[in-house]
mmCIF file of C-alpha atoms in Angstrom:
data_model
loop_
_atom_site.group_PDB
_atom_site.id
_atom_site.type_symbol
_atom_site.label_atom_id
_atom_site.label_comp_id
_atom_site.label_asym_id
_atom_site.label_seq_id
_atom_site.Cartn_x
_atom_site.Cartn_y
_atom_site.Cartn_z
ATOM 1 C CA MET O 1 39.163 20.770 1.650
ATOM 2 C CA ARG O 2 40.409 17.271 2.568
ATOM 3 C CA LYS O 3 38.429 17.435 5.812
ATOM 4 C CA HIS O 4 35.190 18.068 3.846
ATOM 5 C CA PHE O 5 35.994 15.346 1.368
ATOM 6 C CA GLY O 6 36.585 12.864 4.204
ATOM 7 C CA THR O 7 33.267 13.849 5.762
ATOM 8 C CA LEU O 8 31.452 13.508 2.498
ATOM 9 C CA LEU O 9 33.010 10.019 1.902
ATOM 10 C CA LEU O 10 31.895 8.984 5.467
ATOM 11 C CA ALA O 11 28.314 10.188 4.844
ATOM 12 C CA LEU O 12 28.122 8.423 1.544
ATOM 13 C CA SER O 13 29.371 5.101 3.008
ATOM 14 C CA LEU O 14 26.529 5.257 5.562
ATOM 15 C CA ILE O 15 23.796 5.502 2.976
ATOM 16 C CA PRO O 16 23.560 1.759 2.068
ATOM 17 C CA ALA O 17 23.572 0.928 5.815
ATOM 18 C CA ALA O 18 20.635 3.294 6.431
ATOM 19 C CA LYS O 19 18.750 1.834 3.616
ATOM 20 C CA ALA O 20 19.278 -1.747 4.801
ATOM 21 C CA SER O 21 18.074 -1.094 8.230
ATOM 22 C CA PRO O 22 14.403 -2.009 9.205
ATOM 23 C CA LYS O 23 12.043 0.807 8.383
ATOM 24 C CA ASP O 24 10.105 2.508 11.075
ATOM 25 C CA LEU O 25 6.358 2.281 10.429
ATOM 26 C CA PRO O 26 3.465 4.219 12.026
ATOM 27 C CA ASP O 27 1.413 2.566 14.806
ATOM 28 C CA SER O 28 -1.473 2.050 12.370
ATOM 29 C CA CYS O 29 0.572 -0.306 10.227
ATOM 30 C CA GLY O 30 1.477 -3.932 11.132
ATOM 31 C CA ASP O 31 4.788 -5.657 11.973
ATOM 32 C CA ASN O 32 7.306 -4.981 9.287
ATOM 33 C CA LYS O 33 8.583 -8.440 9.381
ATOM 34 C CA VAL O 34 5.304 -9.754 8.013
ATOM 35 C CA GLN O 35 5.402 -10.236 4.112
ATOM 36 C CA PHE O 36 2.632 -11.173 1.887
ATOM 37 C CA ASP O 37 2.194 -13.672 -1.002
ATOM 38 C CA VAL O 38 -0.657 -12.365 -3.224
ATOM 39 C CA LYS O 39 -2.829 -14.388 -5.534
ATOM 40 C CA LEU O 40 -5.059 -12.561 -7.927
ATOM 41 C CA GLN O 41 -8.445 -13.781 -9.344
ATOM 42 C CA ARG O 42 -9.483 -11.999 -12.549
ATOM 43 C CA ASP O 43 -13.180 -11.645 -13.483
ATOM 44 C CA LYS O 44 -14.320 -12.052 -9.861
ATOM 45 C CA PRO O 45 -17.113 -9.391 -9.426
ATOM 46 C CA PHE O 46 -17.364 -7.777 -6.071
ATOM 47 C CA THR O 47 -20.570 -8.769 -4.259
ATOM 48 C CA GLY O 48 -19.717 -8.038 -0.622
ATOM 49 C CA THR O 49 -22.107 -6.581 1.930
ATOM 50 C CA PRO O 50 -21.262 -5.633 5.585
ATOM 51 C CA GLU O 51 -21.676 -8.312 8.261
ATOM 52 C CA ALA O 52 -24.442 -7.671 10.735
ATOM 53 C CA GLY O 53 -23.387 -4.947 13.215
ATOM 54 C CA LYS O 54 -20.213 -4.132 11.248
ATOM 55 C CA ALA O 55 -18.975 -1.979 8.461
ATOM 56 C CA GLN O 56 -17.051 -3.017 5.412
ATOM 57 C CA VAL O 57 -14.001 -1.445 3.957
ATOM 58 C CA VAL O 58 -12.866 -2.136 0.387
ATOM 59 C CA PHE O 59 -9.279 -1.304 -0.582
ATOM 60 C CA ILE O 60 -8.717 -0.847 -4.321
ATOM 61 C CA GLU O 61 -5.265 -0.460 -5.615
ATOM 62 C CA THR O 62 -4.544 1.541 -8.755
ATOM 63 C CA LEU O 63 -1.145 1.674 -10.405
ATOM 64 C CA GLU O 64 0.097 4.735 -12.273
ATOM 65 C CA LYS O 65 3.354 4.539 -14.037
ATOM 66 C CA SER O 66 5.264 6.768 -16.444
ATOM 67 C CA GLY O 67 8.269 6.143 -18.636
ATOM 68 C CA THR O 68 9.756 2.691 -18.867
ATOM 69 C CA CYS O 69 8.956 1.135 -15.575
ATOM 70 C CA PHE O 70 10.517 -2.361 -15.283
ATOM 71 C CA HIS O 71 9.501 -3.281 -11.662
ATOM 72 C CA CYS O 72 6.367 -1.329 -11.197
ATOM 73 C CA ILE O 73 4.176 -4.221 -10.007
ATOM 74 C CA THR O 74 4.685 -4.452 -6.339
ATOM 75 C CA THR O 75 2.903 -5.762 -3.245
ATOM 76 C CA THR O 76 1.170 -3.017 -1.215
ATOM 77 C CA ARG O 77 0.345 -3.844 2.354
ATOM 78 C CA ILE O 78 -2.677 -2.224 4.016
ATOM 79 C CA GLY O 79 -2.763 -1.965 7.874
ATOM 80 C CA MET O 80 -5.549 -0.952 10.178
ATOM 81 C CA ASP O 81 -5.207 -0.116 13.843
ATOM 82 C CA GLY O 82 -1.749 -1.731 14.205
ATOM 83 C CA ALA O 83 -2.291 -5.017 12.222
ATOM 84 C CA TRP O 84 -2.044 -5.884 8.610
ATOM 85 C CA ALA O 85 -5.497 -6.293 7.041
ATOM 86 C CA GLY O 86 -4.185 -7.704 3.709
ATOM 87 C CA ALA O 87 -2.377 -6.774 0.567
ATOM 88 C CA ASN O 88 -2.872 -5.833 -3.040
ATOM 89 C CA GLU O 89 -0.791 -6.232 -6.107
ATOM 90 C CA GLY O 90 -1.182 -4.138 -9.261
ATOM 91 C CA ASN O 91 -4.826 -3.161 -10.029
ATOM 92 C CA SER O 92 -6.520 -5.331 -7.384
ATOM 93 C CA TYR O 93 -8.887 -5.110 -4.414
ATOM 94 C CA PHE O 94 -9.889 -6.846 -1.123
ATOM 95 C CA ALA O 95 -12.464 -6.203 1.523
ATOM 96 C CA VAL O 96 -12.588 -6.483 5.356
ATOM 97 C CA SER O 97 -15.246 -6.208 8.055
ATOM 98 C CA VAL O 98 -14.666 -3.733 10.855
ATOM 99 C CA SER O 99 -16.382 -2.768 14.106
ATOM 100 C CA PRO O 100 -17.997 0.593 14.319
ATOM 101 C CA GLY O 101 -15.746 3.394 15.506
ATOM 102 C CA GLU O 102 -12.558 5.269 14.572
ATOM 103 C CA HIS O 103 -9.903 3.440 12.601
ATOM 104 C CA ASN O 104 -6.362 4.386 11.448
ATOM 105 C CA LEU O 105 -5.154 3.085 8.061
ATOM 106 C CA CYS O 106 -1.708 2.686 6.722
ATOM 107 C CA THR O 107 -0.354 1.516 3.483
ATOM 108 C CA ASP O 108 3.227 0.789 2.488
ATOM 109 C CA LEU O 109 5.193 -0.904 -0.254
ATOM 110 C CA GLN O 110 6.299 -4.361 0.835
ATOM 111 C CA SER O 111 10.026 -4.018 0.653
ATOM 112 C CA LYS O 112 12.983 -5.943 1.835
ATOM 113 C CA ASN O 113 15.488 -3.278 0.911
ATOM 114 C CA GLY O 114 14.353 -0.605 3.276
ATOM 115 C CA ALA O 115 12.599 1.655 0.765
ATOM 116 C CA LEU O 116 9.858 3.527 2.590
ATOM 117 C CA MET O 117 6.743 4.870 0.812
ATOM 118 C CA LEU O 118 3.675 5.431 3.123
ATOM 119 C CA GLY O 119 0.109 6.531 2.946
ATOM 120 C CA MET O 120 -2.078 7.214 5.942
ATOM 121 C CA ALA O 121 -5.758 7.959 6.717
ATOM 122 C CA THR O 122 -8.272 7.913 9.563
ATOM 123 C CA PHE O 123 -12.004 7.271 9.263
ATOM 124 C CA THR O 124 -14.965 6.578 11.598
ATOM 125 C CA ALA O 125 -17.084 3.435 10.592
ATOM 126 C CA GLU O 126 -20.785 3.116 11.095
ATOM 127 C CA ALA O 127 -22.425 -0.308 11.194
ATOM 128 C CA GLY O 128 -24.071 -1.326 7.916
ATOM 129 C CA LYS O 129 -22.043 0.995 5.737
ATOM 130 C CA THR O 130 -19.394 0.281 3.082
ATOM 131 C CA TYR O 131 -16.356 2.467 2.752
ATOM 132 C CA TYR O 132 -14.170 2.514 -0.308
ATOM 133 C CA TYR O 133 -10.434 3.478 -0.275
ATOM 134 C CA LYS O 134 -8.215 3.856 -3.302
ATOM 135 C CA VAL O 135 -4.616 2.902 -2.728
ATOM 136 C CA LYS O 136 -2.847 4.815 -5.530
ATOM 137 C CA VAL O 137 0.729 3.774 -6.294
ATOM 138 C CA ILE O 138 2.574 6.296 -8.554
ATOM 139 C CA PHE O 139 5.797 5.213 -10.134
ATOM 140 C CA ASN O 140 7.702 8.058 -11.963
ATOM 141 C CA GLU O 141 11.054 6.439 -12.714
ATOM 142 C CA LEU O 142 12.897 3.875 -14.713
ATOM 143 C CA ASP O 143 13.495 1.198 -12.098
ATOM 144 C CA GLY O 144 12.306 1.152 -8.372
ATOM 145 C CA PRO O 145 11.028 4.001 -6.184
ATOM 146 C CA SER O 146 12.363 7.417 -6.738
ATOM 147 C CA PRO O 147 11.770 10.748 -5.024
ATOM 148 C CA TYR O 148 9.110 11.306 -7.675
ATOM 149 C CA SER O 149 7.114 8.243 -6.804
ATOM 150 C CA ASP O 150 4.303 8.322 -4.283
ATOM 151 C CA LEU O 151 1.789 6.179 -2.378
ATOM 152 C CA GLU O 152 -1.515 7.517 -1.237
ATOM 153 C CA ILE O 153 -4.642 6.088 0.453
ATOM 154 C CA MET O 154 -7.845 8.205 -0.026
ATOM 155 C CA PRO O 155 -11.567 7.760 0.380
ATOM 156 C CA ILE O 156 -13.566 7.460 -2.921
ATOM 157 C CA GLY O 157 -17.265 7.527 -3.645
ATOM 158 C CA ALA O 158 -19.296 4.490 -4.586
ATOM 159 C CA ASP O 159 -19.504 5.347 -8.270
ATOM 160 C CA GLU O 160 -15.753 5.419 -8.741
ATOM 161 C CA ALA O 161 -15.354 2.372 -6.615
ATOM 162 C CA LYS O 162 -17.856 0.324 -8.674
ATOM 163 C CA TYR O 163 -16.033 1.343 -11.858
ATOM 164 C CA ARG O 164 -12.600 0.494 -10.516
ATOM 165 C CA LEU O 165 -13.880 -2.849 -9.064
ATOM 166 C CA LYS O 166 -14.996 -3.940 -12.590
ATOM 167 C CA THR O 167 -11.459 -3.582 -13.825
ATOM 168 C CA SER O 168 -9.540 -4.975 -10.791
ATOM 169 C CA ALA O 169 -8.686 -8.511 -9.680
ATOM 170 C CA LEU O 170 -9.634 -9.887 -6.309
ATOM 171 C CA SER O 171 -6.578 -10.079 -4.150
ATOM 172 C CA THR O 172 -5.965 -12.913 -1.656
ATOM 173 C CA ALA O 173 -2.952 -12.344 0.522
ATOM 174 C CA THR O 174 -1.225 -14.962 2.612
ATOM 175 C CA PRO O 175 1.047 -13.575 5.302
ATOM 176 C CA HIS O 176 4.392 -15.061 6.247
ATOM 177 C CA PRO O 177 6.980 -13.856 8.773
#
């Protein structure tokens, strides 16, 4: 019995160390050391069109929360092909131009405490087209991420995107190491 109790104590003592270590991110994300400061502009209607010979990708974050959630607004980084494309905060959006071809997407919660929530997707871009992705942050807890929280990135149609863009702020993210 004492042997099992000692093993349990050792295992429990390692949990904070594991949480504090740098998180391993997929290749489609960017460098985990890069953090973003996000500024939001309300009442800024989306008017973007793809650059000549490129496609455009619009990332729209939605925040769903249940219960009394005290720290639910968080910065969500979006990576593409191994580099951060930008970040959102709360119900916000930003757009980027991409070359035609296959692209790998990653989204995670910007975190300094090692919490890991990821969403990933792959798509093939065609020049002249606009692609809309919803980054859905789900908080089901009282304070901070829990096993019942989730982060998803999924394609959405133009009708849903236009509706969500009307109620979202434009996100401008400034990276810093």
